[in-house]
């Protein structure tokens, strides 16, 4: 089974600054999809951004962008101009192309300091 | 709002009891997934259904079972409950069995189960 590793259990950032959350994964597949989900204190799981492995261009959604390094099997999330509402647990997830199951990392808890 | 609904929001019960959690997927989605999230833990995949049939099984205990009905809603049954079953149970749905970005999972708000 694929594994997803988030090596930073906790991160903090000053409001309006930029922070990068790390994610690495282990796979032998060439086609797959990667996701970042946000879980605020409400515990709702919210899709933040997604990336297809066959696309070299990094995905961007407003203040959220990814740095996808396929050879290094790395998929980091950059949050620019951090806001208090960005405080949450962030989960990285992997799904193979044609696969049914999502594999989640253990999460990174992000604190935004006013 | 993801479009996935889960009921009830909260459930408190005693050890040894049986409960049923309900999930309605987004309109048009055929796949339903169940996850368990214990306190301060990541998500553990339990089981997936596609159009009424079981498609993938994860770390689901034998005391747990699920099904997906013809109207595509799904139920997760938890029996002989133990204290350790206390957790947040998420349902997610996606468009199809696999393939493409349409298979992104959208999560419901979760059911918080407390076993006393």
CSV table of C-alpha atoms in Angstrom, one decimal:
chain,number,residue,atom,x,y,z
A,1,UNK,CA,0.0,0.0,0.0
A,2,UNK,CA,1.0,3.5,-0.6
A,3,UNK,CA,2.2,5.6,2.3
A,4,UNK,CA,1.9,9.3,2.9
A,5,UNK,CA,4.2,11.0,5.3
A,6,UNK,CA,3.8,14.4,6.9
A,7,UNK,CA,6.9,15.0,9.0
A,8,UNK,CA,5.7,18.2,10.7
A,9,UNK,CA,3.2,17.5,13.4
A,10,UNK,CA,2.9,21.2,14.2
A,11,UNK,CA,3.7,24.4,12.4
A,12,UNK,CA,3.1,28.0,13.2
A,13,UNK,CA,3.1,31.2,11.1
A,14,UNK,CA,2.6,34.9,11.7
A,15,UNK,CA,-0.5,36.4,10.2
A,16,UNK,CA,0.2,37.7,6.6
A,17,UNK,CA,3.3,35.6,6.3
A,18,UNK,CA,3.9,32.5,4.2
A,19,UNK,CA,4.2,28.9,5.4
A,20,UNK,CA,5.0,25.7,3.7
A,21,UNK,CA,3.7,22.3,4.8
A,22,UNK,CA,5.6,19.2,3.7
A,23,UNK,CA,4.3,15.9,2.4
A,24,UNK,CA,6.1,13.0,0.9
A,25,UNK,CA,4.7,9.8,-0.4
A,26,UNK,CA,5.9,6.4,-1.5
A,27,UNK,CA,4.6,4.8,-4.7
A,28,UNK,CA,5.7,2.8,-7.7
A,29,UNK,CA,2.9,4.1,-9.9
A,30,UNK,CA,3.4,6.8,-12.5
A,31,UNK,CA,-0.1,8.2,-12.6
A,32,UNK,CA,-1.9,9.3,-9.5
A,33,UNK,CA,-3.5,12.2,-7.8
A,34,UNK,CA,-2.5,14.2,-4.7
A,35,UNK,CA,-4.7,16.3,-2.5
A,36,UNK,CA,-4.5,18.6,0.5
A,37,UNK,CA,-7.5,18.7,2.9
A,38,UNK,CA,-8.0,21.2,5.7
A,39,UNK,CA,-9.7,20.3,8.9
A,40,UNK,CA,-10.6,23.3,11.1
A,41,UNK,CA,-11.8,23.1,14.7
A,42,UNK,CA,-15.2,22.3,13.4
A,43,UNK,CA,-13.7,19.0,12.2
A,44,UNK,CA,-15.2,19.4,8.7
A,45,UNK,CA,-12.8,18.0,6.0
A,46,UNK,CA,-12.5,20.6,3.3
A,47,UNK,CA,-10.7,20.1,0.0
A,48,UNK,CA,-8.0,22.8,-0.4
A,49,UNK,CA,-6.2,21.9,-3.6
A,50,UNK,CA,-5.5,18.9,-5.8
A,51,UNK,CA,-2.8,17.9,-8.4
A,52,UNK,CA,-2.6,15.4,-11.1
A,53,UNK,CA,0.8,13.7,-11.3
A,54,UNK,CA,0.9,13.8,-15.1
A,55,UNK,CA,0.7,17.6,-15.0
A,56,UNK,CA,4.0,19.3,-14.5
A,57,UNK,CA,2.4,22.7,-13.7
A,58,UNK,CA,1.9,23.2,-10.0
A,59,UNK,CA,-1.7,23.7,-8.9
A,60,UNK,CA,-2.8,27.0,-7.5
A,61,UNK,CA,-6.0,28.0,-5.7
A,62,UNK,CA,-5.9,31.7,-4.6
A,63,UNK,CA,-3.5,31.9,-1.7
A,64,UNK,CA,-2.8,28.2,-1.7
A,65,UNK,CA,-0.3,26.6,-4.1
A,66,UNK,CA,1.7,23.4,-4.2
A,67,UNK,CA,5.2,22.5,-5.1
A,68,UNK,CA,5.0,19.1,-6.7
A,69,UNK,CA,8.3,17.3,-7.2
A,70,UNK,CA,7.4,14.0,-8.9
A,71,UNK,CA,10.9,12.6,-8.9
A,72,UNK,CA,11.4,13.3,-5.2
A,73,UNK,CA,7.8,12.2,-4.4
A,74,UNK,CA,7.2,15.4,-2.6
A,75,UNK,CA,4.0,17.5,-2.5
A,76,UNK,CA,4.2,20.5,-0.3
A,77,UNK,CA,1.5,23.1,0.3
A,78,UNK,CA,2.3,26.8,0.4
A,79,UNK,CA,0.0,29.2,2.1
A,80,UNK,CA,0.6,32.8,1.3
A,81,UNK,CA,-0.7,35.8,3.2
A,82,UNK,CA,-1.8,33.6,6.1
A,83,UNK,CA,-5.0,34.4,7.8
A,84,UNK,CA,-6.4,33.5,11.1
A,85,UNK,CA,-9.0,31.3,9.4
A,86,UNK,CA,-6.2,29.2,8.0
A,87,UNK,CA,-5.5,27.7,11.4
A,88,UNK,CA,-6.4,24.0,11.1
A,89,UNK,CA,-5.1,20.5,10.7
A,90,UNK,CA,-3.9,19.9,7.2
A,91,UNK,CA,-3.9,16.4,5.6
A,92,UNK,CA,-2.1,15.3,2.5
A,93,UNK,CA,-3.7,12.5,0.6
A,94,UNK,CA,-2.8,10.2,-2.3
A,95,UNK,CA,-5.0,8.3,-4.7
A,96,UNK,CA,-3.7,6.1,-7.5
A,97,UNK,CA,-5.1,6.5,-11.0
A,98,UNK,CA,-7.8,3.9,-11.3
A,99,UNK,CA,-7.6,3.2,-7.5
A,100,UNK,CA,-10.4,3.4,-5.1
A,101,UNK,CA,-8.7,4.2,-1.9
A,102,UNK,CA,-7.3,7.4,-0.6
A,103,UNK,CA,-4.3,7.3,1.6
A,104,UNK,CA,-3.9,10.1,4.2
A,105,UNK,CA,-1.0,11.4,6.1
A,106,UNK,CA,-1.1,11.9,9.8
A,107,UNK,CA,-1.7,15.7,9.5
A,108,UNK,CA,0.1,18.9,10.3
A,109,UNK,CA,-1.5,21.3,12.8
A,110,UNK,CA,-1.1,24.9,11.7
A,111,UNK,CA,-1.3,27.7,14.1
A,112,UNK,CA,-1.6,31.3,12.9
A,113,UNK,CA,-0.3,33.9,15.2
A,114,UNK,CA,-2.0,37.3,15.2
B,1,UNK,CA,-21.2,22.9,2.3
B,2,UNK,CA,-19.9,19.8,0.5
B,3,UNK,CA,-23.3,18.4,-0.3
B,4,UNK,CA,-22.7,15.3,1.7
B,5,UNK,CA,-25.0,14.9,4.7
B,6,UNK,CA,-24.5,12.7,7.7
B,7,UNK,CA,-26.8,11.9,10.6
B,8,UNK,CA,-26.8,12.1,13.5
B,9,UNK,CA,-24.2,14.8,14.3
B,10,UNK,CA,-23.6,13.4,17.8
B,11,UNK,CA,-24.3,10.0,19.3
B,12,UNK,CA,-23.8,8.9,22.8
B,13,UNK,CA,-24.2,5.3,23.8
B,14,UNK,CA,-23.0,2.6,26.1
B,15,UNK,CA,-20.6,-0.2,25.7
B,16,UNK,CA,-22.1,-3.3,24.1
B,17,UNK,CA,-24.7,-1.4,22.2
B,18,UNK,CA,-25.3,-1.1,18.4
B,19,UNK,CA,-25.6,2.1,16.4
B,20,UNK,CA,-26.3,3.1,12.8
B,21,UNK,CA,-24.7,6.1,11.1
B,22,UNK,CA,-26.3,7.4,8.0
B,23,UNK,CA,-24.8,9.2,5.0
B,24,UNK,CA,-26.3,10.7,1.9
B,25,UNK,CA,-23.8,11.4,-0.9
B,26,UNK,CA,-23.7,14.4,-3.2
B,27,UNK,CA,-26.2,14.4,-5.9
B,28,UNK,CA,-24.9,12.3,-8.8
B,29,UNK,CA,-22.1,10.6,-6.8
B,30,UNK,CA,-22.0,6.8,-6.9
B,31,UNK,CA,-19.2,6.1,-4.5
B,32,UNK,CA,-19.4,6.4,-0.7
B,33,UNK,CA,-16.4,6.0,1.6
B,34,UNK,CA,-16.4,5.6,5.4
B,35,UNK,CA,-13.5,6.8,7.6
B,36,UNK,CA,-12.8,6.7,11.3
B,37,UNK,CA,-10.9,9.5,13.0
B,38,UNK,CA,-10.0,8.9,16.6
B,39,UNK,CA,-8.9,11.8,18.9
B,40,UNK,CA,-5.8,13.5,17.5
B,41,UNK,CA,-5.4,10.9,14.8
B,42,UNK,CA,-5.5,10.8,11.1
B,43,UNK,CA,-8.2,9.3,9.0
B,44,UNK,CA,-8.5,5.5,8.8
B,45,UNK,CA,-10.2,4.2,5.8
B,46,UNK,CA,-12.9,1.7,6.7
B,47,UNK,CA,-14.8,0.8,3.5
B,48,UNK,CA,-16.0,1.9,0.1
B,49,UNK,CA,-19.2,1.2,-1.8
B,50,UNK,CA,-19.9,2.0,-5.4
B,51,UNK,CA,-23.4,1.9,-6.7
B,52,UNK,CA,-24.5,-0.5,-4.1
B,53,UNK,CA,-21.6,-2.9,-4.1
B,54,UNK,CA,-18.6,-3.1,-1.8
B,55,UNK,CA,-15.5,-2.1,-3.7
B,56,UNK,CA,-12.7,-1.6,-1.2
B,57,UNK,CA,-12.1,-2.6,2.4
B,58,UNK,CA,-9.7,-1.0,4.8
B,59,UNK,CA,-9.2,-1.4,8.5
B,60,UNK,CA,-12.8,-2.2,9.3
B,61,UNK,CA,-13.5,-4.4,12.4
B,62,UNK,CA,-15.7,-7.4,12.0
B,63,UNK,CA,-18.1,-5.7,14.5
B,64,UNK,CA,-18.6,-3.0,11.9
B,65,UNK,CA,-20.6,-3.4,8.7
B,66,UNK,CA,-21.9,-1.1,6.0
B,67,UNK,CA,-24.2,-1.1,3.1
B,68,UNK,CA,-25.3,1.2,0.3
B,69,UNK,CA,-28.9,1.3,-0.7
B,70,UNK,CA,-30.5,1.7,-4.2
B,71,UNK,CA,-31.0,5.4,-3.5
B,72,UNK,CA,-27.2,5.5,-2.9
B,73,UNK,CA,-27.4,6.5,0.7
B,74,UNK,CA,-25.2,4.4,3.0
B,75,UNK,CA,-25.3,3.2,6.5
B,76,UNK,CA,-22.5,2.2,8.8
B,77,UNK,CA,-23.5,-0.2,11.5
B,78,UNK,CA,-21.3,-0.5,14.6
B,79,UNK,CA,-22.1,-3.3,17.1
B,80,UNK,CA,-20.8,-4.5,20.4
B,81,UNK,CA,-19.4,-1.1,21.0
B,82,UNK,CA,-16.3,-0.6,23.0
B,83,UNK,CA,-14.8,2.5,24.6
B,84,UNK,CA,-12.2,2.6,21.9
B,85,UNK,CA,-14.8,3.0,19.2
B,86,UNK,CA,-15.4,6.6,20.3
B,87,UNK,CA,-14.4,8.6,17.4
B,88,UNK,CA,-15.5,10.9,14.6
B,89,UNK,CA,-16.9,8.9,11.7
B,90,UNK,CA,-16.7,10.6,8.3
B,91,UNK,CA,-18.5,9.7,5.1
B,92,UNK,CA,-17.2,11.0,1.8
B,93,UNK,CA,-18.6,10.6,-1.7
B,94,UNK,CA,-17.1,10.8,-5.2
B,95,UNK,CA,-18.5,10.7,-8.7
B,96,UNK,CA,-17.3,7.2,-9.7
B,97,UNK,CA,-15.3,4.1,-8.9
B,98,UNK,CA,-12.0,5.6,-10.1
B,99,UNK,CA,-10.4,7.7,-12.6
B,100,UNK,CA,-9.9,11.4,-13.2
B,101,UNK,CA,-10.2,14.4,-11.0
B,102,UNK,CA,-13.9,13.8,-10.8
B,103,UNK,CA,-13.1,11.2,-8.3
B,104,UNK,CA,-12.1,13.7,-5.7
B,105,UNK,CA,-13.7,12.9,-2.4
B,106,UNK,CA,-16.0,15.4,-0.7
B,107,UNK,CA,-16.6,14.9,3.0
B,108,UNK,CA,-19.6,15.1,5.2
B,109,UNK,CA,-19.6,16.9,8.5
B,110,UNK,CA,-19.0,13.7,10.4
B,111,UNK,CA,-20.8,11.9,13.2
B,112,UNK,CA,-19.2,12.1,16.6
B,113,UNK,CA,-19.7,8.9,18.5
B,114,UNK,CA,-19.1,8.7,22.2
B,115,UNK,CA,-19.2,5.3,23.9
B,116,UNK,CA,-19.5,5.4,27.7
